mmCIF file of C-alpha atoms and ligand atoms in Angstrom:
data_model
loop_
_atom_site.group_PDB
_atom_site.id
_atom_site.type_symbol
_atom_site.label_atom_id
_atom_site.label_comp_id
_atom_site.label_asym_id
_atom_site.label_seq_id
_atom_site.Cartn_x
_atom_site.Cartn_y
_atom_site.Cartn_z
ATOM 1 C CA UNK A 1 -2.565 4.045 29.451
ATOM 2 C CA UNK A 2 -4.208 1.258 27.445
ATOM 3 C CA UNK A 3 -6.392 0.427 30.236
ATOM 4 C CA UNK A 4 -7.395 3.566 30.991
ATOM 5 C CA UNK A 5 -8.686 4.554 26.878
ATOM 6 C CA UNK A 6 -10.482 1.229 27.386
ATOM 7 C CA UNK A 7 -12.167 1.880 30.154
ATOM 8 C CA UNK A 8 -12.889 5.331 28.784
ATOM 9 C CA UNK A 9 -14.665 3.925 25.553
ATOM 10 C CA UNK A 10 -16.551 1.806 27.691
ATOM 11 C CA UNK A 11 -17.954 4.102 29.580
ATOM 12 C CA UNK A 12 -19.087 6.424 26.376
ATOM 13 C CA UNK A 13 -20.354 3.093 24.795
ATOM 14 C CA UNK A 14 -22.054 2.800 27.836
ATOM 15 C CA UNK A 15 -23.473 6.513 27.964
ATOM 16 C CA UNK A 16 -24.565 6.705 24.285
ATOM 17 C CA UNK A 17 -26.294 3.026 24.674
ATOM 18 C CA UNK A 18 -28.352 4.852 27.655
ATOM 19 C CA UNK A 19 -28.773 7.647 25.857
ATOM 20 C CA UNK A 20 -30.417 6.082 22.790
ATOM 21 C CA UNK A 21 -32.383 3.123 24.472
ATOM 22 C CA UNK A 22 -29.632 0.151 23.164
ATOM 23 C CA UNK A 23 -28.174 -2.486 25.299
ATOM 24 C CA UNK A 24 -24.098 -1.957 25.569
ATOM 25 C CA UNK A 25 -23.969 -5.735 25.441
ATOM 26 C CA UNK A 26 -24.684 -5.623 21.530
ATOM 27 C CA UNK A 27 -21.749 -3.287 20.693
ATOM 28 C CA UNK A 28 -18.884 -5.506 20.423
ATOM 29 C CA UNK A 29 -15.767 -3.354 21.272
ATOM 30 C CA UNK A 30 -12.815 -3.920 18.422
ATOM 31 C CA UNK A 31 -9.848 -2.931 19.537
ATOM 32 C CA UNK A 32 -7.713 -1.866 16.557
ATOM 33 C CA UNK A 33 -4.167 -2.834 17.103
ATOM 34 C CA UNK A 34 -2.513 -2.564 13.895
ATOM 35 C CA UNK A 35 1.057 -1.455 13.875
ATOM 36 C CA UNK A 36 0.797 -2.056 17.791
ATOM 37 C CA UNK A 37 3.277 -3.937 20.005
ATOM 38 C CA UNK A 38 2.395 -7.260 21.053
ATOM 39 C CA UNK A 39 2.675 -5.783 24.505
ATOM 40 C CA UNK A 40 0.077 -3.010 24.064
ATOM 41 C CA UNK A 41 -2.331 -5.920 23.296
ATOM 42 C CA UNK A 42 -1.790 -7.752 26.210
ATOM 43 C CA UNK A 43 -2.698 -4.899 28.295
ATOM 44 C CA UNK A 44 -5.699 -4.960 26.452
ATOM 45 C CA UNK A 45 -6.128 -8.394 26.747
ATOM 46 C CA UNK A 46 -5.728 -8.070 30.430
ATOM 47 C CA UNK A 47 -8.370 -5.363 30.445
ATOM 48 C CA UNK A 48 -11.028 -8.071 29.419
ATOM 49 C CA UNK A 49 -10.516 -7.126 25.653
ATOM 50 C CA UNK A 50 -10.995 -10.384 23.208
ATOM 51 C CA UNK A 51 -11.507 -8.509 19.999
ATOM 52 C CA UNK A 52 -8.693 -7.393 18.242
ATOM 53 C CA UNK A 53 -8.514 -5.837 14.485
ATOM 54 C CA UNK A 54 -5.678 -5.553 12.311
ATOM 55 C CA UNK A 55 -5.366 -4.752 8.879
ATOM 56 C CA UNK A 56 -2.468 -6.781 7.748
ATOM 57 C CA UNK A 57 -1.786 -10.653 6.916
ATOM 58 C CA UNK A 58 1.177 -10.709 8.217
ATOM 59 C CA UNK A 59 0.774 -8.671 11.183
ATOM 60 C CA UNK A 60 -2.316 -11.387 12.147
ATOM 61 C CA UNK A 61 0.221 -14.431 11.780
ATOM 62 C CA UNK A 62 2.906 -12.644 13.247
ATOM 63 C CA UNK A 63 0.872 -11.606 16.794
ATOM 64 C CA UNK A 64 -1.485 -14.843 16.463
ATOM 65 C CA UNK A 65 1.154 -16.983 18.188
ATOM 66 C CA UNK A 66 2.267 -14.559 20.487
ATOM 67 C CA UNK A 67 -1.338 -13.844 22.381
ATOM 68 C CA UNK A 68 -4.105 -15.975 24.281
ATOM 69 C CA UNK A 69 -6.337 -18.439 21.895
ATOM 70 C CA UNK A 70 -9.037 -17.083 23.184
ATOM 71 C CA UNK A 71 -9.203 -13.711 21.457
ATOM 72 C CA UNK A 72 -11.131 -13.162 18.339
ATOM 73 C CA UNK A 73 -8.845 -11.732 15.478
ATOM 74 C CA UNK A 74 -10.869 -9.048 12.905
ATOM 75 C CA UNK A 75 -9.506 -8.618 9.461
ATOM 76 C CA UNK A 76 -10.370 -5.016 9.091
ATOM 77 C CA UNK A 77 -8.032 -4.058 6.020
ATOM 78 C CA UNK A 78 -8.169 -4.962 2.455
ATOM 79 C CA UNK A 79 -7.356 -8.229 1.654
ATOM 80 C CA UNK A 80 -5.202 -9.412 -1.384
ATOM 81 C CA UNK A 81 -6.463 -13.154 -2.739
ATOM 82 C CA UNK A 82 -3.175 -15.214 -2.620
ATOM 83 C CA UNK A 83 -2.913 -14.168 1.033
ATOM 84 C CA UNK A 84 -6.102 -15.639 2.191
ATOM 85 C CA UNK A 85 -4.626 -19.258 2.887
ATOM 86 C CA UNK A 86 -2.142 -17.761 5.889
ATOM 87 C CA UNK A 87 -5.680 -16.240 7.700
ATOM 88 C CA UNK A 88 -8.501 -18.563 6.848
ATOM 89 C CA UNK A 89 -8.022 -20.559 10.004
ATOM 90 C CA UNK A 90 -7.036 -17.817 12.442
ATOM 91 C CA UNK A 91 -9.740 -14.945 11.884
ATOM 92 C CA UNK A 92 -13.276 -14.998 13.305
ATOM 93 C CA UNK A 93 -14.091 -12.489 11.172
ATOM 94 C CA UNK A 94 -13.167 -10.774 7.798
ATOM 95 C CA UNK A 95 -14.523 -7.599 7.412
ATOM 96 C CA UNK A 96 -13.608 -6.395 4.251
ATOM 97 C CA UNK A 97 -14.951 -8.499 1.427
ATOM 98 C CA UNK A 98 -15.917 -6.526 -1.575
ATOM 99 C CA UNK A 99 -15.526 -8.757 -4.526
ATOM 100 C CA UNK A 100 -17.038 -11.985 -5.399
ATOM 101 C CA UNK A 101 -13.343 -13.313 -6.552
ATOM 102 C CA UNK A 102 -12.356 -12.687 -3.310
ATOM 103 C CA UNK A 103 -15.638 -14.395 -1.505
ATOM 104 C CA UNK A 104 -14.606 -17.230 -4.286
ATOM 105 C CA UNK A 105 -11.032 -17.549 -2.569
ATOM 106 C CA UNK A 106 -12.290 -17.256 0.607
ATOM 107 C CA UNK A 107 -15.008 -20.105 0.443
ATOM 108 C CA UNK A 108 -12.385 -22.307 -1.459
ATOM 109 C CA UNK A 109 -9.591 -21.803 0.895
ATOM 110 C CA UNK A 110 -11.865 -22.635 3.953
ATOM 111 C CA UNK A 111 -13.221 -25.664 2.127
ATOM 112 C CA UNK A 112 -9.745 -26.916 1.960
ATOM 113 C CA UNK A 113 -9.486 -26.122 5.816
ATOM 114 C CA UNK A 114 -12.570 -27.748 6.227
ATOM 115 C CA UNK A 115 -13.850 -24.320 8.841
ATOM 116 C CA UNK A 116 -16.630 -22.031 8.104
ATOM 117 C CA UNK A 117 -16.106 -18.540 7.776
ATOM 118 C CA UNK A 118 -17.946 -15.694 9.032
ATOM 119 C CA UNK A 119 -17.713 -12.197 6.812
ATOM 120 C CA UNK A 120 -18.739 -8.603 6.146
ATOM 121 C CA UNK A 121 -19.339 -7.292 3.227
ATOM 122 C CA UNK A 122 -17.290 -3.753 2.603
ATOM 123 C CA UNK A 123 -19.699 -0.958 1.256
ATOM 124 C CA UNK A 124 -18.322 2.247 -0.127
ATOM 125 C CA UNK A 125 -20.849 4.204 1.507
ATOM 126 C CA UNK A 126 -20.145 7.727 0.067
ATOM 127 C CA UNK A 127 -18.243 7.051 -3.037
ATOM 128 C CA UNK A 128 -14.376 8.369 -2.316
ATOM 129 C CA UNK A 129 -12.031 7.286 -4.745
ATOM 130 C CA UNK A 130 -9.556 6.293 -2.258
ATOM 131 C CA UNK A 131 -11.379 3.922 -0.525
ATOM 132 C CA UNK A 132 -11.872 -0.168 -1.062
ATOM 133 C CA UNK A 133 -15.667 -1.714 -0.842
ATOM 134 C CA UNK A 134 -18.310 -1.574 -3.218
ATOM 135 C CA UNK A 135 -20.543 0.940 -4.513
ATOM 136 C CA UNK A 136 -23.687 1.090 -2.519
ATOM 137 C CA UNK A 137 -26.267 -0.128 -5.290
ATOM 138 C CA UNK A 138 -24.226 -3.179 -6.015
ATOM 139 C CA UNK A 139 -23.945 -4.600 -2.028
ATOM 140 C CA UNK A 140 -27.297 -6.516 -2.820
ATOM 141 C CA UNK A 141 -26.153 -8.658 -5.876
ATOM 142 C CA UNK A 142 -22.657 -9.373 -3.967
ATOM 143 C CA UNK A 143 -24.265 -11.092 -1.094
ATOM 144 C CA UNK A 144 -26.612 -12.743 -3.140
ATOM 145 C CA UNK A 145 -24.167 -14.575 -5.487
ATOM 146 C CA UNK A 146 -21.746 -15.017 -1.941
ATOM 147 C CA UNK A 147 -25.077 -16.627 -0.061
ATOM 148 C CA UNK A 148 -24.586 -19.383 -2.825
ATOM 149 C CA UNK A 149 -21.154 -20.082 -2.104
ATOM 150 C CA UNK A 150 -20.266 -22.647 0.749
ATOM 151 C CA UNK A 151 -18.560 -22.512 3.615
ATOM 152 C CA UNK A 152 -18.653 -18.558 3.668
ATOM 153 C CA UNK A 153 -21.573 -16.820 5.325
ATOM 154 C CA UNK A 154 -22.485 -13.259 5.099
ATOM 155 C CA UNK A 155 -22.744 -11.985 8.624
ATOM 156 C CA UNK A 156 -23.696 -7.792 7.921
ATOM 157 C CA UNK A 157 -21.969 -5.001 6.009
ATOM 158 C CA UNK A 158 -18.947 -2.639 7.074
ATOM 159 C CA UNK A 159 -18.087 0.616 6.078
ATOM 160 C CA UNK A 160 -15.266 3.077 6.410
ATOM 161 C CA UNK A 161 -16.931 6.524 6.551
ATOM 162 C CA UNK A 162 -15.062 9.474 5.376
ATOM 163 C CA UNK A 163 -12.580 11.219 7.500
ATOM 164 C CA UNK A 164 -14.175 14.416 9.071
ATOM 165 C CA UNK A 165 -13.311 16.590 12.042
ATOM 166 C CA UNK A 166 -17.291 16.953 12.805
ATOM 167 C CA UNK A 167 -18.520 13.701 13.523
ATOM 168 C CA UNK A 168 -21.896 14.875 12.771
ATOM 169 C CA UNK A 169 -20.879 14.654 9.013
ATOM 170 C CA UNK A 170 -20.744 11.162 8.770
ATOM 171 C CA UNK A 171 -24.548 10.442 10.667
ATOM 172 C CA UNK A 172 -26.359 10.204 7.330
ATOM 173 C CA UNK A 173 -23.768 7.556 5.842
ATOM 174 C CA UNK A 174 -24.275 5.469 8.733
ATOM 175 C CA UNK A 175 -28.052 6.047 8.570
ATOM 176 C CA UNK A 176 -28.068 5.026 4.722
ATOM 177 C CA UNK A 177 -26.217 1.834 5.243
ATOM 178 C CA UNK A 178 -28.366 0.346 8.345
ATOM 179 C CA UNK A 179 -30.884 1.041 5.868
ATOM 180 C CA UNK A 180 -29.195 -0.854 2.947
ATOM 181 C CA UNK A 181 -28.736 -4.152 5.485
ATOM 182 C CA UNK A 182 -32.738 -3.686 6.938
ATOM 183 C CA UNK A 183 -33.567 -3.371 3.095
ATOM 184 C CA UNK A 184 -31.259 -6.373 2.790
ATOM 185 C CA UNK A 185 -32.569 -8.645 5.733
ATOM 186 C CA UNK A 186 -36.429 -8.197 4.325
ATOM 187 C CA UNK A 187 -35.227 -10.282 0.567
ATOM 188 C CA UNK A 188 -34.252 -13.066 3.272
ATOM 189 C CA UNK A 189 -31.493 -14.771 1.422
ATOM 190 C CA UNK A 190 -30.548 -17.968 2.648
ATOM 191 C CA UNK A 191 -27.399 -18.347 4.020
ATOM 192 C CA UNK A 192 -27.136 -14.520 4.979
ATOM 193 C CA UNK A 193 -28.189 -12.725 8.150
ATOM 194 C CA UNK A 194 -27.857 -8.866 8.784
ATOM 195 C CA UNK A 195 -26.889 -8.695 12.092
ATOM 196 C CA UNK A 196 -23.614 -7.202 12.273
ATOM 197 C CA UNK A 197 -23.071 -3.584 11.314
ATOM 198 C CA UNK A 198 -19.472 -2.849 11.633
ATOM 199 C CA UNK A 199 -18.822 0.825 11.612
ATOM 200 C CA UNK A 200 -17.779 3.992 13.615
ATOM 201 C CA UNK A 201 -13.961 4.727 14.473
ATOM 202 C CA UNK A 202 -12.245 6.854 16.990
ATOM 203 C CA UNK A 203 -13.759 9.926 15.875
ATOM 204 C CA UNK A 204 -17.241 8.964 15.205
ATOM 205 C CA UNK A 205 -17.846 5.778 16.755
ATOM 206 C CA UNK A 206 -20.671 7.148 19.501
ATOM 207 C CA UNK A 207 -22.352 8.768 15.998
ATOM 208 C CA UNK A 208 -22.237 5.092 14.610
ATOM 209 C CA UNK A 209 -24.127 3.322 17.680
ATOM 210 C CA UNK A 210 -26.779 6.012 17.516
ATOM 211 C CA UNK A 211 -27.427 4.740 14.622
ATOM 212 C CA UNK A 212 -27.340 1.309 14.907
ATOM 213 C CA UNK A 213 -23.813 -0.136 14.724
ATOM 214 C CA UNK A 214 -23.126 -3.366 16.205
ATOM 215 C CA UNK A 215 -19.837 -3.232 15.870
ATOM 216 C CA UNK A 216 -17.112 -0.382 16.275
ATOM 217 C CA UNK A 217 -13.343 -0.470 15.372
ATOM 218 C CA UNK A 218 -11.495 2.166 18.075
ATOM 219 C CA UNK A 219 -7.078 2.391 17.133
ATOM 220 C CA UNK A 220 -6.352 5.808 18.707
ATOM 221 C CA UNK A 221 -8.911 6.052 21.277
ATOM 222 C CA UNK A 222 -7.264 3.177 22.904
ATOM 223 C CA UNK A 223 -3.893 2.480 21.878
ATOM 224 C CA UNK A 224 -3.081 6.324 20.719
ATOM 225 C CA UNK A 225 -1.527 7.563 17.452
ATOM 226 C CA UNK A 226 0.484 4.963 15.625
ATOM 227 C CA UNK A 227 3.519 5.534 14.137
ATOM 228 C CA UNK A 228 4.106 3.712 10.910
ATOM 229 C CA UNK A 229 7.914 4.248 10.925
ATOM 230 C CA UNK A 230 8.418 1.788 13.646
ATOM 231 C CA UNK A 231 9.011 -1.983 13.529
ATOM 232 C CA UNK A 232 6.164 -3.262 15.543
ATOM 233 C CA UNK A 233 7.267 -6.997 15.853
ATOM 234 C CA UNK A 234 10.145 -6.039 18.121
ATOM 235 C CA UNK A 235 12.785 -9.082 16.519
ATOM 236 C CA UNK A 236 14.360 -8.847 13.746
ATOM 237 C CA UNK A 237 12.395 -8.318 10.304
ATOM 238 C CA UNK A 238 10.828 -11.623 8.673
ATOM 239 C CA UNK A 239 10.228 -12.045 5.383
ATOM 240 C CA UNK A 240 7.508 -9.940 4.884
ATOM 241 C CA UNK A 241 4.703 -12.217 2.726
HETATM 242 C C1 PLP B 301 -7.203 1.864 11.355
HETATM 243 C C2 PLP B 301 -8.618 1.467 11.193
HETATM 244 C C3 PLP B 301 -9.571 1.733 12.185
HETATM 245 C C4 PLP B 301 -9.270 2.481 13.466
HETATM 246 O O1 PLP B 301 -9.031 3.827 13.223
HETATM 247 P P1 PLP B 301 -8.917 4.890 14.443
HETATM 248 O O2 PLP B 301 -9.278 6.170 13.819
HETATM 249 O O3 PLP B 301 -7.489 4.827 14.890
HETATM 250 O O4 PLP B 301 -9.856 4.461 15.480
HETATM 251 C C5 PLP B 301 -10.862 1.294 11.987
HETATM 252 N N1 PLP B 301 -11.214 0.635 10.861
HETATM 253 C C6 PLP B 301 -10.326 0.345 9.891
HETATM 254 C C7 PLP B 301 -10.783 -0.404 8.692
HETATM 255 C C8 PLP B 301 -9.009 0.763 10.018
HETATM 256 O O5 PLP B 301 -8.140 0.472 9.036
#
């Protein structure tokens, strides 16, 4: 089944890149396994898929063992500071910075480790009250004070649009924050590029590409509804950190 959604969000990466003139080789596929089996992701992972986003510390140490060293772990959810050491080493990329005590922890932690780390910044694109990231006005004086920090580098911006059953809804948040990281790349900060915009989920991610996104995080449309009552590690429960 996993194969199959794969190959299915391929092809409508595929169609919507035709569709609006963009390469499907700069959409970078994230397939969001969080609460997933280690054996879903290997199905994946046989399917060609290297990206892989999760939302939890633990979950990330707990599969990182388990699955090839060659796939490229995402830190999608928000992250709590004392639980940046058990990570630093083992994501490629964190997308959910939205504090400068957290870019702080981050830079120190991966001093320490003596490894560079790549990150997003998390914009709260239309305000909800329930979601992490920061206000939209504010994203420009974050990455500034995080391009001065060292081993840390500001790779784009990320946002979680709002939940809607109309896709459609959510065009002119994506449109406002590829504006926000052009408006962003032209003050040319050093240590700071703009080339990763990481938005669009399962229902809106085609919306998201159309207008611009460079990356897209897909859960359901691959590895179908999750069920959060479930012990996903298949042993016996660790010590959860
Ligand atoms: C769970 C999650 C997703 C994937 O959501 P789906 O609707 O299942 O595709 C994407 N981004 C973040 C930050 C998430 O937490």
């Amino acid at each position: 089944m996993v194969k199959e959604n794969l190959n299915q969000v391929r092809e409508n990466i595929k169609r919507t890149c035709e569709k609006t003139g963009r390469d499907p080789e700069d959409i970078t596929l994230i397939a969001v396994s969080k609460t997933k089996p280690v054996s879903m992701l290997e199905e994946a992972y046989e399917s060609r898929c290297r990206d892989f986003g999760e939302n939890k510390v633990q979950e990330i140490m707990d599969k990182y063992p388990a699955l090839p060293a060659d796939i490229r772990w995402h830190m999608i959810g928000h992250l709590q500071r004392n639980k940046v050491k058990y990570i630093i080493d083992k994501v490629s990329l964190i997308h959910s910075v939205d504090s400068l005590r957290l870019a702080q922890e981050i830079s120190s932690q991966a001093g320490k480790k003596q490894v560079d780390v790549d990150i997003l910044v998390e914009v709260n694109i239309a305000n909800e009250e329930s979601k992490f990231g920061i206000p939209r006005q504010e994203t420009f004086q974050l990455v500034e004070e995080i391009s001065k920090l060292p081993y840390i580098h500001v790779k784009g911006l990320m946002t979680i649009a709002p939940f809607v059953t109309n896709p459609e809804d959510n065009r002119k948040y994506f449109r406002e924050i590829r504006k926000l990281s052009v408006d962003i790349t032209k003050k040319n900060i050093d240590n700071v590029t703009m080339s990763v915009l990481s938005m669009g989920m399962t229902g809106d991610y085609m919306v998201a590409i159309e207008e611009g996104a460079t990356m897209v995080r897909v859960g359901t449309g691959i590895f179908g509804e999750r069920n959060y009552g479930k012990n996903i590690h298949e042993k016996s429960s660790k010590e959860r950190i």
